[in-house]
């Protein structure tokens, strides 16, 4: 009997409901993920999917009281190490189905974007993992042994859904510690993923975007950080019918403006040196090969003497809208943090097979997608019934409480920079205004501090 008061059992019930509603068993079957005999493949997948919420790894789980209801250890490891399973088809099909359900809940004119980024998965204690490579970790500024996980996600400003990934090794043979196993059949999906791992990261990224579009996933823009925002990548994405919004690194690249050619630093000097807001302004220029782009210059919040540049190929967008849309890129950073810290990405299994890493990463992505689907169904009133669908507004990008707290925190920060006499007067007026508000509004400002 299921204990309804046990959190892990409640998670299991919710996941199994989502599993049935989204018809994951059919998606597994359509992706060639099947077993000829023995325990059903859907049951194997369900156990691995829920394993992260049990507080045990596979070995401890099979050694616990649950071993009587589970299959043997070899069954699960054979499942994870099978090279013929098309995990990419499964993930993109699941993402497309979930995104389609989310898109139905929002207005057609709501901005939807792809987000492209990568993250390093460390395997420093490994020596014989297939396609293991020496890579530079830009976050920690050091070389490590591991893989670069290139990920593509979709967001509508509220929900984030990972749509595809590639587990990249190094394109340079001298940086690869291990090569592809000679035993792998070159006709399998597993071999295609191995071939992809040693290609250029930008080429793989464009192919992932192309695959998502073929699945019917709709988006207007691709959001990227400084590593991806360069002219060849921009041109390749434009050829797919999408616009680009990305942060630009201050290198030696030149832009055509009027009759001259300028660097980013020179273009910045054409704008006001000091502005009361965080935006300095924008300039429409052309890249070296003639792509028209809009460059928006904003103050660096981490260093107010510095500035950042956001590029957009959609010239019709206002400066504020470009920055607002680019803010959606943060969703993929939250995704990386959540999957690594809470869902055991890269740490749950330590096998040597490349197929195991692909299958395990797909299972972790599926966990995140199902949690996002459950969260949306819990919080979006439009999911209740047709009446609510017609009467309710779109779910907000930011909750009112979060917006008010951010606004008041910014106000307090600016208040500390004015003269003492004006500051005292403004603080008294602000306290009177807060005291006049409803109780639930007052509670939002309980953590504010006047100290700078």
Coordinates of C-alpha atoms in Angstrom, one line a residue:
X1 CA 0.0 0.0 0.0
X2 CA 1.3 3.5 -0.9
X3 CA 1.9 5.8 2.1
X4 CA 0.3 9.1 1.0
X5 CA 2.3 11.0 3.7
X6 CA 5.7 9.9 2.5
X7 CA 7.1 12.6 0.2
X8 CA 9.0 10.1 -2.0
X9 CA 5.7 8.2 -2.5
X10 CA 3.9 11.4 -3.4
X11 CA 6.6 12.2 -6.0
X12 CA 6.2 8.6 -7.3
X13 CA 2.4 9.0 -7.7
X14 CA 2.8 12.4 -9.5
X15 CA 5.5 11.1 -11.8
X16 CA 3.6 8.0 -12.7
X17 CA 0.6 10.1 -13.5
X18 CA 2.7 12.3 -15.8
X19 CA 4.3 9.2 -17.3
X20 CA 0.8 7.9 -18.2
X21 CA -0.6 11.3 -19.4
X22 CA 2.3 12.0 -21.6
X23 CA 2.4 8.4 -22.9
X24 CA 6.1 7.9 -22.3
X25 CA 5.8 4.2 -22.9
X26 CA 4.8 4.9 -26.5
X27 CA 7.6 7.4 -27.0
X28 CA 10.1 4.8 -25.8
X29 CA 8.7 2.2 -28.2
X30 CA 8.7 4.7 -31.1
X31 CA 12.4 5.5 -30.4
X32 CA 13.4 1.9 -30.6
X33 CA 13.9 1.5 -26.9
X34 CA 12.5 -2.0 -26.4
X35 CA 13.2 -5.3 -24.8
X36 CA 12.7 -8.7 -26.3
X37 CA 11.8 -10.5 -23.1
X38 CA 11.7 -10.2 -19.3
X39 CA 10.6 -7.1 -17.4
X40 CA 8.9 -4.3 -19.5
X41 CA 11.2 -1.6 -20.7
X42 CA 8.8 1.0 -19.3
X43 CA 9.2 -0.5 -15.8
X44 CA 13.0 -0.3 -16.1
X45 CA 12.8 3.3 -17.2
X46 CA 10.4 4.2 -14.4
X47 CA 12.7 2.9 -11.7
X48 CA 15.7 4.7 -13.1
X49 CA 13.6 7.9 -13.5
X50 CA 12.5 7.8 -9.8
X51 CA 15.9 6.7 -8.5
X52 CA 17.2 10.2 -7.7
X53 CA 14.2 10.8 -5.4
X54 CA 14.8 7.7 -3.3
X55 CA 18.0 9.0 -1.6
X56 CA 19.9 5.9 -2.8
X57 CA 22.0 4.9 -5.8
X58 CA 21.1 1.9 -7.9
X59 CA 23.3 -0.5 -5.8
X60 CA 21.9 0.6 -2.5
X61 CA 18.3 0.6 -3.9
X62 CA 18.7 -3.0 -5.1
X63 CA 20.2 -4.0 -1.7
X64 CA 17.3 -2.5 0.2
X65 CA 13.7 -3.8 1.0
X66 CA 12.7 -2.9 -2.5
X67 CA 14.8 -5.5 -4.2
X68 CA 11.9 -8.0 -4.4
X69 CA 10.0 -5.7 -6.7
X70 CA 13.0 -4.7 -8.9
X71 CA 14.9 -6.6 -11.6
X72 CA 18.5 -7.6 -11.4
X73 CA 21.3 -5.1 -11.5
X74 CA 22.5 -6.5 -14.9
X75 CA 19.0 -5.7 -16.4
X76 CA 19.4 -2.0 -15.6
X77 CA 23.0 -1.7 -16.7
X78 CA 22.2 -3.5 -20.0
X79 CA 19.4 -1.0 -20.5
X80 CA 21.7 1.9 -19.9
X81 CA 24.6 0.6 -22.1
X82 CA 22.6 -0.4 -25.2
X83 CA 23.9 1.4 -28.3
X84 CA 20.9 0.9 -30.5
X85 CA 18.4 3.0 -28.5
X86 CA 17.6 6.3 -30.1
X87 CA 17.6 8.5 -27.0
X88 CA 17.7 11.7 -29.0
X89 CA 14.4 10.9 -30.7
X90 CA 12.8 10.1 -27.4
X91 CA 14.0 13.4 -25.8
X92 CA 13.0 15.6 -28.7
X93 CA 9.6 13.9 -29.0
X94 CA 8.9 14.3 -25.3
X95 CA 10.0 17.9 -25.4
X96 CA 7.8 18.7 -28.4
X97 CA 4.8 17.2 -26.7
X98 CA 5.3 19.1 -23.5
X99 CA 6.1 22.4 -25.3
X100 CA 2.9 21.9 -27.4
X101 CA 0.9 21.7 -24.2
X102 CA 2.6 24.8 -22.8
X103 CA 2.1 26.8 -26.0
X104 CA -1.6 26.1 -25.9
X105 CA -1.8 27.8 -22.5
X106 CA -0.3 31.1 -23.7
X107 CA -1.2 33.8 -26.3
X108 CA 0.1 33.3 -29.8
X109 CA 2.1 36.6 -29.6
X110 CA 4.0 35.6 -26.5
X111 CA 7.7 35.5 -27.1
X112 CA 9.2 32.0 -27.2
X113 CA 12.9 31.4 -27.6
X114 CA 15.6 28.7 -27.8
X115 CA 18.5 29.0 -25.3
X116 CA 21.9 27.6 -26.2
X117 CA 24.7 27.0 -23.8
X118 CA 27.2 24.4 -22.5
X119 CA 28.4 23.1 -19.2
X120 CA 31.4 21.0 -18.2
X121 CA 30.9 17.6 -16.6
X122 CA 34.0 16.6 -14.7
X123 CA 35.4 13.0 -14.6
X124 CA 38.8 13.8 -13.0
X125 CA 39.0 10.4 -11.3
X126 CA 38.4 8.5 -14.5
X127 CA 41.0 7.1 -16.9
X128 CA 39.3 4.7 -19.3
X129 CA 36.0 6.4 -20.1
X130 CA 35.2 6.3 -23.8
X131 CA 36.0 9.7 -25.5
X132 CA 37.2 11.2 -22.2
X133 CA 39.2 14.4 -23.0
X134 CA 41.2 17.2 -21.4
X135 CA 39.0 20.3 -21.5
X136 CA 39.3 23.9 -20.2
X137 CA 36.7 24.8 -17.6
X138 CA 35.9 28.5 -18.1
X139 CA 34.0 28.7 -14.8
X140 CA 36.9 27.5 -12.7
X141 CA 39.7 28.6 -15.1
X142 CA 41.6 25.3 -15.2
X143 CA 41.9 22.2 -17.3
X144 CA 39.9 19.1 -16.3
X145 CA 39.2 15.6 -17.5
X146 CA 35.6 15.2 -18.6
X147 CA 33.0 16.2 -21.3
X148 CA 31.3 19.4 -22.4
X149 CA 27.5 19.0 -22.4
X150 CA 26.1 21.2 -25.1
X151 CA 22.4 21.8 -24.4
X152 CA 19.5 23.4 -26.2
X153 CA 16.4 24.5 -24.3
X154 CA 13.1 26.2 -25.0
X155 CA 11.4 28.8 -22.8
X156 CA 8.3 31.0 -22.9
X157 CA 9.5 33.1 -20.0
X158 CA 7.9 30.9 -17.3
X159 CA 8.7 27.3 -18.2
X160 CA 12.0 25.9 -19.4
X161 CA 12.2 22.7 -21.3
X162 CA 15.5 21.1 -22.5
X163 CA 15.0 19.8 -26.0
X164 CA 18.3 18.3 -27.0
X165 CA 21.9 17.8 -25.9
X166 CA 25.3 16.6 -27.2
X167 CA 28.0 15.1 -25.0
X168 CA 31.1 16.7 -26.6
X169 CA 34.6 15.4 -26.4
X170 CA 37.5 17.3 -28.0
X171 CA 37.8 17.9 -31.8
X172 CA 41.6 17.6 -31.4
X173 CA 42.9 14.0 -31.1
X174 CA 45.8 15.1 -28.9
X175 CA 43.3 16.3 -26.2
X176 CA 41.3 13.0 -26.2
X177 CA 42.4 10.5 -23.5
X178 CA 40.3 7.6 -24.9
X179 CA 39.0 7.0 -28.4
X180 CA 35.8 5.3 -29.6
X181 CA 35.5 1.7 -28.8
X182 CA 36.2 -0.6 -31.8
X183 CA 33.4 -2.9 -30.8
X184 CA 30.6 -0.4 -31.5
X185 CA 28.4 -1.1 -34.6
X186 CA 28.7 1.8 -37.0
X187 CA 25.0 1.4 -38.0
X188 CA 23.7 2.2 -34.5
X189 CA 22.5 5.5 -32.9
X190 CA 25.3 5.2 -30.4
X191 CA 28.0 5.4 -33.1
X192 CA 26.3 8.5 -34.6
X193 CA 26.4 10.2 -31.1
X194 CA 30.1 9.3 -30.8
X195 CA 30.9 10.8 -34.3
X196 CA 29.0 13.9 -33.2
X197 CA 31.1 14.2 -30.1
X198 CA 34.3 15.1 -32.0
X199 CA 32.8 17.6 -34.4
X200 CA 32.9 21.4 -34.0
X201 CA 30.6 22.6 -31.2
X202 CA 29.0 25.2 -33.4
X203 CA 28.2 22.8 -36.1
X204 CA 26.5 20.4 -33.6
X205 CA 24.6 23.4 -32.1
X206 CA 23.1 24.4 -35.5
X207 CA 22.1 20.8 -36.1
X208 CA 20.4 20.6 -32.8
X209 CA 18.4 23.7 -33.6
X210 CA 17.5 22.2 -37.0
X211 CA 16.3 19.0 -35.3
X212 CA 14.1 21.0 -32.9
X213 CA 12.5 22.9 -35.7
X214 CA 11.8 19.7 -37.6
X215 CA 9.9 18.4 -34.5
X216 CA 7.6 21.4 -34.8
X217 CA 8.9 23.3 -31.8
X218 CA 8.3 27.0 -32.5
X219 CA 10.6 29.9 -31.4
X220 CA 11.4 33.3 -32.6
X221 CA 14.9 33.9 -31.2
X222 CA 18.0 32.0 -30.2
X223 CA 19.7 33.3 -27.0
X224 CA 23.4 32.8 -26.6
X225 CA 26.3 33.9 -24.5
X226 CA 29.6 35.4 -25.7
X227 CA 31.2 32.1 -26.7
X228 CA 28.6 31.4 -29.4
X229 CA 27.8 35.0 -30.5
X230 CA 30.1 35.4 -33.6
X231 CA 29.3 36.1 -37.2
X232 CA 29.4 32.5 -38.7
X233 CA 27.1 31.2 -36.0
X234 CA 24.8 34.2 -36.4
X235 CA 24.6 33.6 -40.2
X236 CA 23.9 29.9 -39.7
X237 CA 21.0 30.6 -37.4
X238 CA 19.6 33.3 -39.6
X239 CA 19.6 30.7 -42.4
X240 CA 17.3 28.6 -40.3
X241 CA 14.7 31.4 -40.1
X242 CA 15.5 32.5 -36.5
X243 CA 16.9 35.7 -35.1
X244 CA 19.7 35.9 -32.6
X245 CA 20.0 37.8 -29.3
X246 CA 23.4 37.3 -27.7
X247 CA 26.0 38.9 -25.5
X248 CA 29.1 40.1 -27.4
X249 CA 32.6 39.8 -26.1
X250 CA 34.8 42.8 -26.4
X251 CA 37.5 41.5 -28.8
X252 CA 39.0 43.1 -31.9
X253 CA 36.0 42.5 -34.2
X254 CA 35.0 45.5 -36.3
X255 CA 31.6 46.8 -37.2
X256 CA 30.6 49.1 -40.1
X257 CA 28.9 52.3 -39.0
X258 CA 28.1 55.1 -41.4
X259 CA 31.3 55.5 -43.4
X260 CA 33.7 54.1 -40.9
X261 CA 34.8 50.8 -39.3
X262 CA 34.7 50.7 -35.5
X263 CA 35.5 48.4 -32.5
X264 CA 33.0 48.0 -29.7
X265 CA 35.0 50.4 -27.5
X266 CA 34.9 53.0 -30.3
X267 CA 31.2 52.6 -30.8
X268 CA 30.6 52.9 -27.0
X269 CA 32.4 56.3 -27.1
X270 CA 29.8 57.6 -29.6
X271 CA 27.1 57.2 -26.9
X272 CA 26.6 59.3 -23.7
X273 CA 29.3 58.6 -21.1
X274 CA 26.9 58.8 -18.1
X275 CA 23.2 58.1 -18.1
X276 CA 20.8 57.9 -15.1
X277 CA 19.7 54.4 -16.1
X278 CA 21.6 51.2 -16.7
X279 CA 21.2 51.5 -20.5
X280 CA 23.6 53.7 -22.4
X281 CA 21.8 53.4 -25.7
X282 CA 22.1 51.4 -28.9
X283 CA 23.6 51.6 -32.4
X284 CA 22.5 49.8 -35.6
X285 CA 25.7 48.6 -37.4
X286 CA 26.7 45.9 -39.9
X287 CA 29.1 43.0 -39.2
X288 CA 32.2 42.4 -41.3
X289 CA 30.2 40.5 -43.9
X290 CA 27.2 42.8 -44.0
X291 CA 24.8 41.4 -41.4
X292 CA 22.8 44.3 -39.9
X293 CA 22.6 44.1 -36.1
X294 CA 21.6 46.3 -33.3
X295 CA 24.1 46.7 -30.4
X296 CA 22.7 47.7 -27.0
X297 CA 25.1 48.9 -24.4
X298 CA 24.2 48.4 -20.8
X299 CA 26.0 48.9 -17.5
X300 CA 27.7 45.9 -15.9
X301 CA 25.9 45.3 -12.5
X302 CA 29.0 43.6 -11.1
X303 CA 31.3 46.4 -12.0
X304 CA 29.5 49.8 -12.6
X305 CA 32.5 51.2 -14.3
X306 CA 32.3 48.5 -17.0
X307 CA 29.7 47.9 -19.6
X308 CA 28.3 45.0 -21.6
X309 CA 27.0 44.7 -25.2
X310 CA 23.9 42.7 -26.3
X311 CA 23.5 42.0 -30.0
X312 CA 20.2 41.5 -31.8
X313 CA 19.5 40.7 -35.4
X314 CA 15.9 41.9 -35.0
X315 CA 16.3 45.6 -35.6
X316 CA 12.6 46.3 -34.8
X317 CA 12.9 45.5 -31.1
X318 CA 13.4 48.3 -28.6
X319 CA 16.4 48.4 -26.4
X320 CA 14.3 47.4 -23.3
X321 CA 12.7 44.5 -25.2
X322 CA 16.1 43.1 -26.3
X323 CA 17.3 43.1 -22.7
X324 CA 14.1 41.7 -21.4
X325 CA 14.2 38.8 -23.9
X326 CA 17.8 38.1 -23.3
X327 CA 17.1 37.8 -19.5
X328 CA 15.3 34.6 -20.4
X329 CA 18.7 33.0 -21.0
X330 CA 19.2 32.7 -17.2
X331 CA 16.7 29.8 -17.3
X332 CA 19.3 27.5 -18.7
X333 CA 21.8 28.4 -15.9
X334 CA 19.1 27.4 -13.3
X335 CA 18.6 24.2 -15.3
X336 CA 22.3 23.3 -15.1
X337 CA 22.4 24.0 -11.4
X338 CA 19.3 22.0 -10.7
X339 CA 20.2 19.0 -12.7
X340 CA 23.8 18.8 -11.3
X341 CA 22.9 19.6 -7.6
X342 CA 19.5 17.8 -7.2
X343 CA 19.2 15.3 -10.0
X344 CA 22.7 13.8 -10.0
X345 CA 23.7 14.7 -13.5
X346 CA 27.1 13.3 -14.2
X347 CA 27.4 11.6 -10.7
X348 CA 24.7 9.0 -10.5
X349 CA 26.5 6.4 -12.6
X350 CA 30.2 6.1 -13.2
X351 CA 30.4 3.7 -16.1
X352 CA 33.0 3.7 -18.9
X353 CA 30.6 3.4 -21.8
X354 CA 29.6 6.5 -23.8
X355 CA 26.1 5.0 -24.3
X356 CA 25.6 5.0 -20.5
X357 CA 26.4 8.8 -20.3
X358 CA 23.9 9.5 -23.1
X359 CA 21.1 7.4 -21.6
X360 CA 21.7 8.7 -18.1
X361 CA 21.7 12.3 -19.2
X362 CA 18.5 11.7 -21.1
X363 CA 16.9 10.3 -18.0
X364 CA 18.0 13.3 -16.0
X365 CA 16.6 15.7 -18.6
X366 CA 13.3 13.7 -18.5
X367 CA 13.1 14.2 -14.7
X368 CA 13.4 18.0 -15.2
X369 CA 10.8 18.0 -18.0
X370 CA 8.3 16.1 -15.9
X371 CA 8.9 18.3 -12.9
X372 CA 8.4 21.4 -15.1
X373 CA 5.2 19.9 -16.5
X374 CA 3.9 19.2 -13.0
X375 CA 4.8 22.7 -11.8
X376 CA 3.0 24.3 -14.8
X377 CA -0.1 22.2 -14.2
X378 CA 0.0 23.1 -10.5
X379 CA 0.4 26.8 -11.0
X380 CA -1.3 27.7 -14.3
X381 CA -5.1 28.0 -13.8
X382 CA -5.6 27.4 -17.5
X383 CA -4.8 23.7 -17.0
X384 CA -7.9 23.2 -14.9
X385 CA -10.6 23.1 -17.5
X386 CA -11.9 24.9 -20.6
X387 CA -13.7 27.6 -18.5
X388 CA -10.5 28.6 -16.8
X389 CA -8.6 28.4 -20.1
X390 CA -10.9 31.1 -21.6
X391 CA -11.1 33.4 -18.6
X392 CA -7.6 33.3 -17.1
X393 CA -4.7 35.5 -18.2
X394 CA -1.3 34.1 -19.2
X395 CA 0.9 33.0 -16.3
X396 CA 3.3 35.8 -15.4
X397 CA 7.0 35.8 -16.2
X398 CA 7.6 37.1 -12.7
X399 CA 5.4 36.9 -9.6
X400 CA 4.1 40.2 -8.2
X401 CA 5.9 39.5 -4.9
X402 CA 9.2 39.1 -6.6
X403 CA 8.7 42.2 -8.7
X404 CA 7.8 44.3 -5.7
X405 CA 10.7 43.0 -3.7
X406 CA 13.1 43.7 -6.5
X407 CA 11.7 47.2 -7.0
X408 CA 12.0 48.1 -3.4
X409 CA 15.5 46.7 -3.0
X410 CA 16.6 48.9 -6.0
X411 CA 14.9 51.9 -4.4
X412 CA 16.7 51.3 -1.1
X413 CA 20.0 50.9 -2.9
X414 CA 19.5 54.2 -4.6
X415 CA 18.3 55.8 -1.4
X416 CA 21.6 55.2 0.3
X417 CA 23.4 57.3 -2.3
X418 CA 21.6 60.5 -1.6
X419 CA 22.3 63.1 1.0
X420 CA 21.5 62.3 4.7
X421 CA 18.7 64.9 5.0
X422 CA 16.9 63.9 1.9
X423 CA 17.4 60.2 2.8
X424 CA 15.8 60.6 6.2
X425 CA 12.8 62.4 4.7
X426 CA 12.3 59.8 1.9
X427 CA 12.7 56.9 4.4
X428 CA 10.0 58.4 6.7
X429 CA 7.6 58.8 3.7
X430 CA 8.4 55.3 2.5
X431 CA 7.6 53.8 6.0
X432 CA 4.3 55.7 6.1
X433 CA 3.4 54.3 2.6
X434 CA 4.3 50.7 3.7
X435 CA 2.3 51.1 6.9
X436 CA -0.7 52.1 4.9
X437 CA -0.7 48.9 2.8
X438 CA -2.5 45.7 3.4
X439 CA -0.9 43.1 5.6
X440 CA 0.2 40.8 2.8
X441 CA 1.9 43.7 1.1
X442 CA 3.8 44.7 4.3
X443 CA 5.0 41.1 4.6
X444 CA 6.9 41.4 1.3
X445 CA 9.1 44.2 2.7
X446 CA 10.0 42.6 6.0
X447 CA 13.6 41.8 4.9
X448 CA 14.5 45.3 3.6
X449 CA 17.4 47.0 5.3
X450 CA 18.5 50.6 5.2
X451 CA 22.1 49.7 5.5
X452 CA 24.3 50.2 2.4

